[in-house]
Short mmCIF file of C-alpha atoms in Angstrom, two decimals:
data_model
loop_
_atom_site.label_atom_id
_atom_site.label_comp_id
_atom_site.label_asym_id
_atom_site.label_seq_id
_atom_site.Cartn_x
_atom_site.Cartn_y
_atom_site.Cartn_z
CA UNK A 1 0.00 0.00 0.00
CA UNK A 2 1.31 3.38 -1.01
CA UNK A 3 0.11 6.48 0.91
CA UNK A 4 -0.35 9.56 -1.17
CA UNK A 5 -1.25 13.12 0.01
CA UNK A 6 -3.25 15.56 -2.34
CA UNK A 7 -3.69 19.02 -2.31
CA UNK A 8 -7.51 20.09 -3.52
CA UNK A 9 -8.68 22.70 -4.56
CA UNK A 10 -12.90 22.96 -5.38
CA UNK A 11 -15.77 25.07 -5.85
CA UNK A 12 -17.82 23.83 -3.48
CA UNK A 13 -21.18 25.38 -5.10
CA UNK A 14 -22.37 21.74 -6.05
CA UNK A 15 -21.67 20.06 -3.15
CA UNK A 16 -23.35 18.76 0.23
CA UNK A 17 -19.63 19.39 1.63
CA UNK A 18 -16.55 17.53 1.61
CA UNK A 19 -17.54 14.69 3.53
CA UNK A 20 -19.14 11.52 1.94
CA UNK A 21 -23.18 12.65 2.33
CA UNK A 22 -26.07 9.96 1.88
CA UNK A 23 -28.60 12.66 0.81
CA UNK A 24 -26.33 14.21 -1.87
CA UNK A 25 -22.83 14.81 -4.13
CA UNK A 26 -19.96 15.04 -1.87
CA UNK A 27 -15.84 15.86 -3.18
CA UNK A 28 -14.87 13.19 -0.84
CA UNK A 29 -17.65 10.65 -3.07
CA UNK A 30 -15.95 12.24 -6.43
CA UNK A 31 -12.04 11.53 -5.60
CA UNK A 32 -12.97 8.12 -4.36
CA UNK A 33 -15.02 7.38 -7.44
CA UNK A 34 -12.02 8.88 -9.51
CA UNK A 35 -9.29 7.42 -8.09
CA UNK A 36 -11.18 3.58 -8.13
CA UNK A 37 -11.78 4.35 -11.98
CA UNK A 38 -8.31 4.81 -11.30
CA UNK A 39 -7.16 1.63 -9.56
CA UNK A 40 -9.94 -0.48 -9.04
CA UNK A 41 -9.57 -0.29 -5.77
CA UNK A 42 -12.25 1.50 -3.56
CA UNK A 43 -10.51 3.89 -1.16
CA UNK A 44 -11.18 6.29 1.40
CA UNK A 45 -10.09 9.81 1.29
CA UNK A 46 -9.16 11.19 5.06
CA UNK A 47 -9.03 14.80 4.66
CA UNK A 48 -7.33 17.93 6.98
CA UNK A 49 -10.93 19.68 7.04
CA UNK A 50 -14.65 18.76 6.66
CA UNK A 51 -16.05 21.52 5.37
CA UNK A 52 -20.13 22.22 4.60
CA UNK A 53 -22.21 22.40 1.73
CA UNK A 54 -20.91 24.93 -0.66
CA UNK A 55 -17.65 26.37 0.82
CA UNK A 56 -14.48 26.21 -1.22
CA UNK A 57 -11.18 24.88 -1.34
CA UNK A 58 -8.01 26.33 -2.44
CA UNK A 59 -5.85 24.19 -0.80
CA UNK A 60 -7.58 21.23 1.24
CA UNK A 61 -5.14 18.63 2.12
CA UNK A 62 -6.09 14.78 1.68
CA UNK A 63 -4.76 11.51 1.50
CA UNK A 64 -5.88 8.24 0.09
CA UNK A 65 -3.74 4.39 0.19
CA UNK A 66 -3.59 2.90 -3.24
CA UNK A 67 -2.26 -1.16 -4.01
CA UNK A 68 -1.53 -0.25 -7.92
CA UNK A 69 1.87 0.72 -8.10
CA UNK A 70 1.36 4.28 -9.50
CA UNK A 71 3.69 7.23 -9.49
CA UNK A 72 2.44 10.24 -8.04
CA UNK A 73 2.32 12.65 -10.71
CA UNK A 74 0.12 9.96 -12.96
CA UNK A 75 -1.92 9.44 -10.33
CA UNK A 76 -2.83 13.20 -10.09
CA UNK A 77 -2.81 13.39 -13.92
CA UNK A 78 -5.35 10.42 -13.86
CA UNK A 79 -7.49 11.60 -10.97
CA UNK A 80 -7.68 15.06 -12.97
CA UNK A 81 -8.74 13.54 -15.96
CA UNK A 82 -11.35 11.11 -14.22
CA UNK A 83 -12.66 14.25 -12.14
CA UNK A 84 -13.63 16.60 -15.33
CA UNK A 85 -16.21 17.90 -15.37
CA UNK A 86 -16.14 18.34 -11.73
CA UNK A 87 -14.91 21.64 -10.38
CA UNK A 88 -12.06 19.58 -8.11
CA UNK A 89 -9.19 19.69 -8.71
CA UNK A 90 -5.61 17.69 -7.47
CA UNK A 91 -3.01 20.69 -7.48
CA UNK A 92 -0.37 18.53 -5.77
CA UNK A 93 0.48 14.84 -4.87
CA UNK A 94 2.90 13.45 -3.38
CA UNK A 95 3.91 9.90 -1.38
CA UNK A 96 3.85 9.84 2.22
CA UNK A 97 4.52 7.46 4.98
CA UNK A 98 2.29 5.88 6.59
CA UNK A 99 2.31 7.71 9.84
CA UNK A 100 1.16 10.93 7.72
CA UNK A 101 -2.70 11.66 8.45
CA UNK A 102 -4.28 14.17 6.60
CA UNK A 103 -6.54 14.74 9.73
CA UNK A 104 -4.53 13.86 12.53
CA UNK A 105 -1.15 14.96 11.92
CA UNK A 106 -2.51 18.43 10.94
CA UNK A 107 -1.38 21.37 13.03
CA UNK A 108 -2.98 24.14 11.50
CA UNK A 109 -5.79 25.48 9.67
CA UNK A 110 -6.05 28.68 7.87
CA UNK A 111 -9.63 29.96 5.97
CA UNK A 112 -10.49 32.87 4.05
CA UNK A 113 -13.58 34.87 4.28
CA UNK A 114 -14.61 37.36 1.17
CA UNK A 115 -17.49 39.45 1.75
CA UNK A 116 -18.50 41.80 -0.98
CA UNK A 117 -19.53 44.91 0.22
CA UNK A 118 -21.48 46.38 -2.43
CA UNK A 119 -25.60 47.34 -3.35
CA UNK A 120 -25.34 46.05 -6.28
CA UNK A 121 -26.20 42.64 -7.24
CA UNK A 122 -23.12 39.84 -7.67
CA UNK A 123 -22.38 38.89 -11.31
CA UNK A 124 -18.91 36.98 -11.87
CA UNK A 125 -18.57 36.55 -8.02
CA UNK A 126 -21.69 35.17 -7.54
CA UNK A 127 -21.52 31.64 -5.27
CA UNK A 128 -17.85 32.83 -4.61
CA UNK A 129 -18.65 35.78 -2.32
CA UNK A 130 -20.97 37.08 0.38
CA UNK A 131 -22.85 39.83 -0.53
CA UNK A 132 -23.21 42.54 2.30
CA UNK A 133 -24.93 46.14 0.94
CA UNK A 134 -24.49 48.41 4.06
CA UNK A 135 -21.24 49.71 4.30
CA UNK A 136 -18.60 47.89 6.59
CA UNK A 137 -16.19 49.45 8.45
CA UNK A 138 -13.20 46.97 8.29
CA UNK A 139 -11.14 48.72 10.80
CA UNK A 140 -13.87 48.32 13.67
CA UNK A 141 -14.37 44.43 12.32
CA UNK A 142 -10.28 44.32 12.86
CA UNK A 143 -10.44 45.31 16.47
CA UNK A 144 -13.72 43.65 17.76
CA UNK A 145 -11.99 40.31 16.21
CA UNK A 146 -9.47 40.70 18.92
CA UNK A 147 -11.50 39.81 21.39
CA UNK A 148 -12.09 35.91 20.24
CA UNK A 149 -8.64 35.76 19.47
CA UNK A 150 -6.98 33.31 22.18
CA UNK A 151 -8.13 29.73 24.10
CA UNK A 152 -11.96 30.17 24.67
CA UNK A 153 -15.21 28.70 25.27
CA UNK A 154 -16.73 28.98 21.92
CA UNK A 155 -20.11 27.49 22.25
CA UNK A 156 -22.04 30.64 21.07
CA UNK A 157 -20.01 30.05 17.48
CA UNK A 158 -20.54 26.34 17.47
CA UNK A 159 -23.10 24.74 15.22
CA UNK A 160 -25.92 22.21 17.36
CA UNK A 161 -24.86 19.99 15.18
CA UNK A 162 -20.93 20.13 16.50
CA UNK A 163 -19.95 16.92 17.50
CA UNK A 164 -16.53 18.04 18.82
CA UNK A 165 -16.25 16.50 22.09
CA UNK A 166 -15.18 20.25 23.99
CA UNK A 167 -16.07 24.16 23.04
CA UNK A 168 -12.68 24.78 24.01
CA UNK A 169 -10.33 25.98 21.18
CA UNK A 170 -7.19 28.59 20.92
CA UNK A 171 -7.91 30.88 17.99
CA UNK A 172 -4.70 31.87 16.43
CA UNK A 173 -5.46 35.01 14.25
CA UNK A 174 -8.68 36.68 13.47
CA UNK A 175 -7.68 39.58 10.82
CA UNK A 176 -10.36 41.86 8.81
CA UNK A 177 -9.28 43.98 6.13
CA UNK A 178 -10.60 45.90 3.01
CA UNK A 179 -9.27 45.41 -0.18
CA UNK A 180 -11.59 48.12 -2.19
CA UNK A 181 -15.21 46.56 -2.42
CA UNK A 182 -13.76 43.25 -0.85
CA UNK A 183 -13.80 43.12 2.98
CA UNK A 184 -11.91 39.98 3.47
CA UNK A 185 -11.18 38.04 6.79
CA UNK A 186 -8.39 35.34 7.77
CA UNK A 187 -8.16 33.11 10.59
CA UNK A 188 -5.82 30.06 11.85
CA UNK A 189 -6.41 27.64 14.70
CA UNK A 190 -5.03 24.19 15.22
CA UNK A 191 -8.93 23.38 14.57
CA UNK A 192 -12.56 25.08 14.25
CA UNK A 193 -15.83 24.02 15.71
CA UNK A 194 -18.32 23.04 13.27
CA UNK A 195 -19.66 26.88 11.58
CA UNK A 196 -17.39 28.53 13.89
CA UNK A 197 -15.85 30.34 11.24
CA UNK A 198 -18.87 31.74 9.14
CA UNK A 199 -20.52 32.47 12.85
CA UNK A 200 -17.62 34.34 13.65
CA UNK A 201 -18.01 36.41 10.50
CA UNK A 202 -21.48 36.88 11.09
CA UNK A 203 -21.02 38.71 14.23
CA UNK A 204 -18.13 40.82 12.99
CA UNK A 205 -20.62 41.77 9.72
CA UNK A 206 -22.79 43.17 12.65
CA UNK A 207 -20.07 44.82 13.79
CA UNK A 208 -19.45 46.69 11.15
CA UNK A 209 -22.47 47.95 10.22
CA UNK A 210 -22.44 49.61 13.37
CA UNK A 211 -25.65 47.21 14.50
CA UNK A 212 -23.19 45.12 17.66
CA UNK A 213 -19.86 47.34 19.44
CA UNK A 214 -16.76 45.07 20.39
CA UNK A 215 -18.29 44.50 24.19
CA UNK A 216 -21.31 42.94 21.98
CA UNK A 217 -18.70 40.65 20.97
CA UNK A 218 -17.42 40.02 24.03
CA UNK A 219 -20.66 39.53 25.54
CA UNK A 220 -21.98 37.30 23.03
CA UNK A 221 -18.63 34.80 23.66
CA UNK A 222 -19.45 34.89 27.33
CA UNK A 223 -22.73 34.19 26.92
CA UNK A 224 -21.63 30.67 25.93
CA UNK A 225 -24.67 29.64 24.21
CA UNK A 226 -26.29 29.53 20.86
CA UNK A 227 -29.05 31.43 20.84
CA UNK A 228 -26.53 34.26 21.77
CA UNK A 229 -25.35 34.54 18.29
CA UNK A 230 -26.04 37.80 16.03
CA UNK A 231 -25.76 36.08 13.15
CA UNK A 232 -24.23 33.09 10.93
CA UNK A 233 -22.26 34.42 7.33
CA UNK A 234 -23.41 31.75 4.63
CA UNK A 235 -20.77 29.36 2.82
CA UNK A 236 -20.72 31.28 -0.54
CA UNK A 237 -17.69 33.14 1.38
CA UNK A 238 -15.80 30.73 2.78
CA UNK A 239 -12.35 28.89 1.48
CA UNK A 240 -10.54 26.75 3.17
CA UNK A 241 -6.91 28.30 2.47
CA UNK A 242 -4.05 25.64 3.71
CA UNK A 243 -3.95 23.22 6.77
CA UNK A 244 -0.14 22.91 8.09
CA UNK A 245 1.53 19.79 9.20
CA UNK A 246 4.97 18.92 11.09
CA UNK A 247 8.22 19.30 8.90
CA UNK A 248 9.17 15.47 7.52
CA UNK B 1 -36.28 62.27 -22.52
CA UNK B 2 -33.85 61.77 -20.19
CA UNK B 3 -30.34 59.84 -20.97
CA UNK B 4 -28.82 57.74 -18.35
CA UNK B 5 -25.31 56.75 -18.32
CA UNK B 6 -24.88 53.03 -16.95
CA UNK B 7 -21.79 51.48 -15.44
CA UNK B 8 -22.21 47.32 -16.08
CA UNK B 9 -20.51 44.62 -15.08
CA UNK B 10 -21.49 41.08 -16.05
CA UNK B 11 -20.41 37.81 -16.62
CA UNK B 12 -20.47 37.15 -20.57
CA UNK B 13 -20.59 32.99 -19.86
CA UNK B 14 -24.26 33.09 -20.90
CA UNK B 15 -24.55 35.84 -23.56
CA UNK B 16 -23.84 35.32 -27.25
CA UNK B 17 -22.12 38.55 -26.66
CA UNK B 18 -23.00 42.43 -25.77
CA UNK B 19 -24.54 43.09 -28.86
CA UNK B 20 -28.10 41.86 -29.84
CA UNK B 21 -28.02 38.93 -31.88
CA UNK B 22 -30.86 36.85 -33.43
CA UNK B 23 -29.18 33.64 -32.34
CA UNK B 24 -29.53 34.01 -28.83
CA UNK B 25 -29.31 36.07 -25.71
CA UNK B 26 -27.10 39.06 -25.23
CA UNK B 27 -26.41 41.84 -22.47
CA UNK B 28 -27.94 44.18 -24.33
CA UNK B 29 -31.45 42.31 -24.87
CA UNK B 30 -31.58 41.66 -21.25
CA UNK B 31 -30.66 45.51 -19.87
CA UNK B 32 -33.45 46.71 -22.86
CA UNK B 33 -35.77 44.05 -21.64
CA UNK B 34 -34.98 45.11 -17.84
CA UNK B 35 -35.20 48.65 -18.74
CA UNK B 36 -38.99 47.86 -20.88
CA UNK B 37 -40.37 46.30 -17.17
CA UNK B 38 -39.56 49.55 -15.55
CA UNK B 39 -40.74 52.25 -18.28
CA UNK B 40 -42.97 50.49 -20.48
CA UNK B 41 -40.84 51.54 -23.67
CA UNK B 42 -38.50 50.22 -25.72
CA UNK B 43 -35.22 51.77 -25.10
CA UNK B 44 -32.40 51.16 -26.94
CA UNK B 45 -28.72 50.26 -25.28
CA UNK B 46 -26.09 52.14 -26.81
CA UNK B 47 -22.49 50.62 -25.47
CA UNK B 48 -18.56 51.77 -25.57
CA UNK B 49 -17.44 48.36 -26.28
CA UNK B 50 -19.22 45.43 -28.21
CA UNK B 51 -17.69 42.12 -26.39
CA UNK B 52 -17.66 38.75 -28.07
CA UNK B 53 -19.35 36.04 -26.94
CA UNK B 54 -18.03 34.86 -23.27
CA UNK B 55 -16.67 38.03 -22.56
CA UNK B 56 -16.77 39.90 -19.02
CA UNK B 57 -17.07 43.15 -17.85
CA UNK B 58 -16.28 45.12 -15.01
CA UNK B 59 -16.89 48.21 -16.16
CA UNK B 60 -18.37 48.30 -19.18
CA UNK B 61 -19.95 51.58 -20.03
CA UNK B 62 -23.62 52.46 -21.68
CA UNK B 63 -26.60 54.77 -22.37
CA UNK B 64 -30.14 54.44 -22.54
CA UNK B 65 -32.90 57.38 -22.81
CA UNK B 66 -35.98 57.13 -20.79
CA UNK B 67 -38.98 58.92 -21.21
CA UNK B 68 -41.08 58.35 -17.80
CA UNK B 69 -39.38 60.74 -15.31
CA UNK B 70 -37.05 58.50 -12.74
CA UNK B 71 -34.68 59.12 -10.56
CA UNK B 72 -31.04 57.38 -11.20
CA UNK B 73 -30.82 55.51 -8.61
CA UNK B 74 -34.23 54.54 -8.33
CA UNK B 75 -33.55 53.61 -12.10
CA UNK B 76 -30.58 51.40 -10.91
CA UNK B 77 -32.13 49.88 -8.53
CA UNK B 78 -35.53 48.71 -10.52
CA UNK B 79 -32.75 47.46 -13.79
CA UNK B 80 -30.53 45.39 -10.63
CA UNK B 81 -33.91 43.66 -9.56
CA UNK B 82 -35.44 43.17 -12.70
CA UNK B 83 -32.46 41.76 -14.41
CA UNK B 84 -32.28 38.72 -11.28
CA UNK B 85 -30.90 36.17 -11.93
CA UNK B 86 -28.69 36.78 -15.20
CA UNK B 87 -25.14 38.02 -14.21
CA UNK B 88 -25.70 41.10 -15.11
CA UNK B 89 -25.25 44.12 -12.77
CA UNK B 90 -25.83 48.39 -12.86
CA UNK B 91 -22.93 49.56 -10.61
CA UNK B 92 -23.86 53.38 -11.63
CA UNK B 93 -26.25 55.02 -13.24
CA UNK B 94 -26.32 58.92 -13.71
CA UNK B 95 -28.20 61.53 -16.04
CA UNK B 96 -25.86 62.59 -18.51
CA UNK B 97 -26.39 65.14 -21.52
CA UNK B 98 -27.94 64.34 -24.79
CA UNK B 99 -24.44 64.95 -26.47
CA UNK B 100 -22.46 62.07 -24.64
CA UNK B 101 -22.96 59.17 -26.32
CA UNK B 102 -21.54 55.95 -24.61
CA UNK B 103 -19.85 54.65 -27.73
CA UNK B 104 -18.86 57.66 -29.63
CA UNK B 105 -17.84 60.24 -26.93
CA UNK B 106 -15.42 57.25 -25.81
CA UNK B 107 -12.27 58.23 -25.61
CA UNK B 108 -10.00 55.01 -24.23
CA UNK B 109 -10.86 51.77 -23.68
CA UNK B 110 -9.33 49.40 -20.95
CA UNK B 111 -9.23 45.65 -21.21
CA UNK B 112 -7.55 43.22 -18.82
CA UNK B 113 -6.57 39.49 -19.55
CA UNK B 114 -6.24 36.57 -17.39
CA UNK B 115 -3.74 33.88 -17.85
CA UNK B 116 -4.14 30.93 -15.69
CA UNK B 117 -0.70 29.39 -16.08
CA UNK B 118 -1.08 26.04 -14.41
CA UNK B 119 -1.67 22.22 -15.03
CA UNK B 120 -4.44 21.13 -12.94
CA UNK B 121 -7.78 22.15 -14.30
CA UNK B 122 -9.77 24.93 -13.05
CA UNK B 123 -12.35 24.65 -11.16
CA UNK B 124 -12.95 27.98 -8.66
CA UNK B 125 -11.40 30.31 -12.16
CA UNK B 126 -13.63 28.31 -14.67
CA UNK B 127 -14.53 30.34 -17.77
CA UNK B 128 -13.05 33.11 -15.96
CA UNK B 129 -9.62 32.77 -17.42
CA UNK B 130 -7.72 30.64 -20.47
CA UNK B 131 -5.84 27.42 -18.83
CA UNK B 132 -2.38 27.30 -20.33
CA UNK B 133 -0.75 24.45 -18.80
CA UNK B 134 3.51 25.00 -20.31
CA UNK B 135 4.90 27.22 -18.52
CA UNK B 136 4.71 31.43 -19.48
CA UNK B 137 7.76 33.61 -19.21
CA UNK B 138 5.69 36.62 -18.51
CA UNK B 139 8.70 39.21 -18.76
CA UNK B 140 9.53 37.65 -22.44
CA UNK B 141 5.71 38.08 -23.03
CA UNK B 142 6.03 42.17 -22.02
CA UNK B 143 8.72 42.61 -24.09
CA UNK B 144 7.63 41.45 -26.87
CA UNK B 145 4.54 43.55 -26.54
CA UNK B 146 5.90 46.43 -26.97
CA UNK B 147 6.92 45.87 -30.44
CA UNK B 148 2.80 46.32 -30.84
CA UNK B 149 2.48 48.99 -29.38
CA UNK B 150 2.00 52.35 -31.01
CA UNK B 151 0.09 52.85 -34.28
CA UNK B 152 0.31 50.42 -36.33
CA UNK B 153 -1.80 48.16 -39.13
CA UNK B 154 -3.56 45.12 -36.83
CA UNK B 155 -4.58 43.22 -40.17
CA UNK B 156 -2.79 40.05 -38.89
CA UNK B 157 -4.38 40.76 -35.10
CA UNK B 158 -8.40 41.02 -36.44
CA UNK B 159 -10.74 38.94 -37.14
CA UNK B 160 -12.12 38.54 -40.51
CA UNK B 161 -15.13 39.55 -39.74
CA UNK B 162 -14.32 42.98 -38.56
CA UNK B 163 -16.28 45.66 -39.91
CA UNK B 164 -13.83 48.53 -38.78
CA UNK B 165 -12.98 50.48 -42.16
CA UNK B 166 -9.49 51.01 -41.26
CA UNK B 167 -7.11 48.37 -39.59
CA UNK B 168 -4.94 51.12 -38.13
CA UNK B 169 -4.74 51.74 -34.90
CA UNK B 170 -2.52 52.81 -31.90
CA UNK B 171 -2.48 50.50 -28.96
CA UNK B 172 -1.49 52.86 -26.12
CA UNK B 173 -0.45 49.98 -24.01
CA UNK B 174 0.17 46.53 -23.22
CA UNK B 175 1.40 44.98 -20.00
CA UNK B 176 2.42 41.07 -18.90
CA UNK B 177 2.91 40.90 -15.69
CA UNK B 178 2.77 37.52 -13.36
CA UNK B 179 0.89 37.26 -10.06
CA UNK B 180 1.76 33.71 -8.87
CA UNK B 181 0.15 31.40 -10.96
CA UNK B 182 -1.82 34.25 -12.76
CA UNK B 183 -0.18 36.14 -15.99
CA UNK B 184 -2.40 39.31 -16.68
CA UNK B 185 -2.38 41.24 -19.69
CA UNK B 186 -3.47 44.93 -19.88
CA UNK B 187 -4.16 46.78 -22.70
CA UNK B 188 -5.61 50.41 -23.56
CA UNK B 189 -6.58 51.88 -26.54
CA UNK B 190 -8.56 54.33 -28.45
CA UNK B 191 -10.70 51.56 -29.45
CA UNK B 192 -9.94 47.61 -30.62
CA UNK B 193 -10.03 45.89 -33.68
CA UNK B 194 -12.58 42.73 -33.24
CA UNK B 195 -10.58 40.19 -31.67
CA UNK B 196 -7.45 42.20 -31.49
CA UNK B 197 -6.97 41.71 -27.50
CA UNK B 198 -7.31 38.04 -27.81
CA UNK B 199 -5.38 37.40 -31.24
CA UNK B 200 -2.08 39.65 -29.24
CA UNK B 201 -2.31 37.47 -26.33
CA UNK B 202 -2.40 34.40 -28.19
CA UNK B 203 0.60 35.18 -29.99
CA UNK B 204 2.31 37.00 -26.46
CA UNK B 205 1.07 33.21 -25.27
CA UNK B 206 3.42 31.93 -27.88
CA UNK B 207 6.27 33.98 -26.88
CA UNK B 208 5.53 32.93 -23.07
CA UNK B 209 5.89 29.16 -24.54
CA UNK B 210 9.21 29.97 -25.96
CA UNK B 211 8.16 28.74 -29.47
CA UNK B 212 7.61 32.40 -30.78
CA UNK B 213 10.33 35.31 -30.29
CA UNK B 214 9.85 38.67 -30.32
CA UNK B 215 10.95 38.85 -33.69
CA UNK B 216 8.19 36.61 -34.67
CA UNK B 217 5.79 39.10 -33.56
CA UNK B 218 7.25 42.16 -35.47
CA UNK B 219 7.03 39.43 -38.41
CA UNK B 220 3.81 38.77 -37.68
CA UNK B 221 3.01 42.29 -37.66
CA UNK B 222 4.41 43.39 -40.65
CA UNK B 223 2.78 40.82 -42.68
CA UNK B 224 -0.33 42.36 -42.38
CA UNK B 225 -2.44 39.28 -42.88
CA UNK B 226 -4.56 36.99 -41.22
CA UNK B 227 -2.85 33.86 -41.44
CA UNK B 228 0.15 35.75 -40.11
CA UNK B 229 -1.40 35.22 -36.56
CA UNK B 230 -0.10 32.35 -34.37
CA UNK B 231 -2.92 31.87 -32.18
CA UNK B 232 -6.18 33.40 -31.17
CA UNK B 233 -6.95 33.08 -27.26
CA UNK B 234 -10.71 32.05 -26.39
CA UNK B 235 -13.04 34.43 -24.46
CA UNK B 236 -13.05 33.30 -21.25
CA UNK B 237 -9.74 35.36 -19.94
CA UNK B 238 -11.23 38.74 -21.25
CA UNK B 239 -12.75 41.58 -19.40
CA UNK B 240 -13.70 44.98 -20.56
CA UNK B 241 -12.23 46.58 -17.55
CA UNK B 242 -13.00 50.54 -17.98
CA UNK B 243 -14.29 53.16 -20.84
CA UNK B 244 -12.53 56.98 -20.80
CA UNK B 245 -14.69 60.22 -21.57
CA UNK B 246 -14.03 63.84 -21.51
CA UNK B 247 -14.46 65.75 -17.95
CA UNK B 248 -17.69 67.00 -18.18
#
């Protein structure tokens, strides 16, 4: 058995998410039908991230064991040529060892938010972008960020459906800026909470529309509950950028 | 009668092209169809650039003239709702005199092309940019650009079909420049030839390839003809970026 790692990158407008879905098209359910068109051999992808129904993917990090001998740049070159038309695509592979876990051996994960802050309607961004049409102020986004920055109880920004065994998690970096009708925001944690990120986002929209101040913020992450939450950003805006792993 | 200047930006994946056509839809049926719900008249859509089939816009410039008395940006806003759910968008809309004409007050016209230089597919970029998978030496691609720029005869860089009555014209510039995996091409001009942006870059493409030189171009050039051209990129890299007018 040869491990091999993948780097994907998808539009994930068409999917139920990442993960293998029984009600619905999944990436995971194309790369495993690829790569067994492939092989023959029906594998399972392990992946660094499991994101929901319609966020992207610029560079999710897999990894799938294959019998066939195969090098690794024909197996990319096949898997890309079994995925068309698909919008997935295999942007690196490489062999690992088999103590390399796509999931478990991942340090760090790093997402990008793009909100489009416009009134009028989305054209070429459309599916790729969250449209907000009152005016943001980035800078007050920036700071109010700060405050979930650090280890904390993040239950108010954790999905019901969540199924991480603690609310506890260290956010890395929270950072909001404008890039001109693009307000775009980038975080990094070892690991998220299931729709931490777009509620996150949510709350910082509110924030800078001048509807919640930073000690809303604050208050809403002490509240540690739900229904505490201003609001949750929808997955048109969300990529998952990179996930980082230990030097080998 | 009242003439409204529009600012558009749309994505030209569904249109047959800018221009009305018999064969099937176009930006400027839909705005005139838009702009019909909200007066009850037939306007006509006069543009400063008529884009080929598959071709974007971000800020593509255009008239109409309205009887019924409106206010612009209620105007805006009714064309933006009406024209849900085609990719087409009014980013400004303002009441100009009846001597500026979109098209023929134009003074400069902007275009921008997108390169994705890469070998995996696309899948987030998809008809938003031409897939060349060899490798492009942008800064052999700029030089050689400037041995089209200035006024020159375009014969070999326009379509057949063109129904421009001279083929001279003076390209004011053209740019390669590489942003990672992204090699963008900018161009101004007076006005275009039809097909002259994407019959340059697919013979800048050739340079980038290494199997043109720069001395190929000036050949290709001089010879004034059609078959002269090395190769003609496809629509999906091009965007009509900007139109120039007087100060008024």
């Amino acid at each position: 058995m040869t491990r091999f790692a993948l780097t994907l990158e998808f539009d994930g407008g068409p999917y139920m998410g990442l993960q293998r879905q029984s009600h619905g098209p999944s990436v995971q359910q194309a790369v495993e039908d690829a790569a067994f068109a492939v092989t023959g051999e029906r594998v399972i992808m392990y992946a660094a991230g499991r994101t929901d129904a319609g966020v992207h993917a610029l560079g999710m990090r897999a990894h799938i064991e294959v019998e066939k001998p195969l090098a690794p740049f024909r197996l990319m070159e096949a898997l890309n040529a079994l995925l068309r038309p698909a919008p997935i695509a295999v942007l690196d592979c490489k062999v690992v060892t088999e103590d390399w876990h796509a999931r478990f051996s991942c340090l760090g994960r790093a997402y990008i938010y793009r909100i489009a802050n416009r009134r009028a309607p989305l054209t070429l961004e459309r599916g790729k972008a969250w449209q907000v049409t009152k005016p943001l102020d980035a800078d007050a986004m920036h700071r109010a960020a700060q405050a979930l920055v650090g280890l904390h109880d993040f239950t108010t920004f954790r999905s019901t459906h969540c199924q991480s065994a603690s609310p506890l998690k260290t956010l890395d970096r929270l950072a909001v800026r404008r890039e001109g009708e693009m307000v775009l925001i980038e975080t990094e944690a070892r690991s998220f909470l299931h729709h931490q990120v777009r509620s996150m986002v949510g709350c910082l929209a509110l924030v800078g529309m001048g509807r919640w101040s930073k000690e809303d913020v604050v208050a809403a992450l002490a509240a540690r509950k739900r229904q505490a939450l201003g609001l949750n950003a929808p997955p048109d805006g969300l990529y998952f950028v990179r996930a980082i792993y230990p030097e080998t």
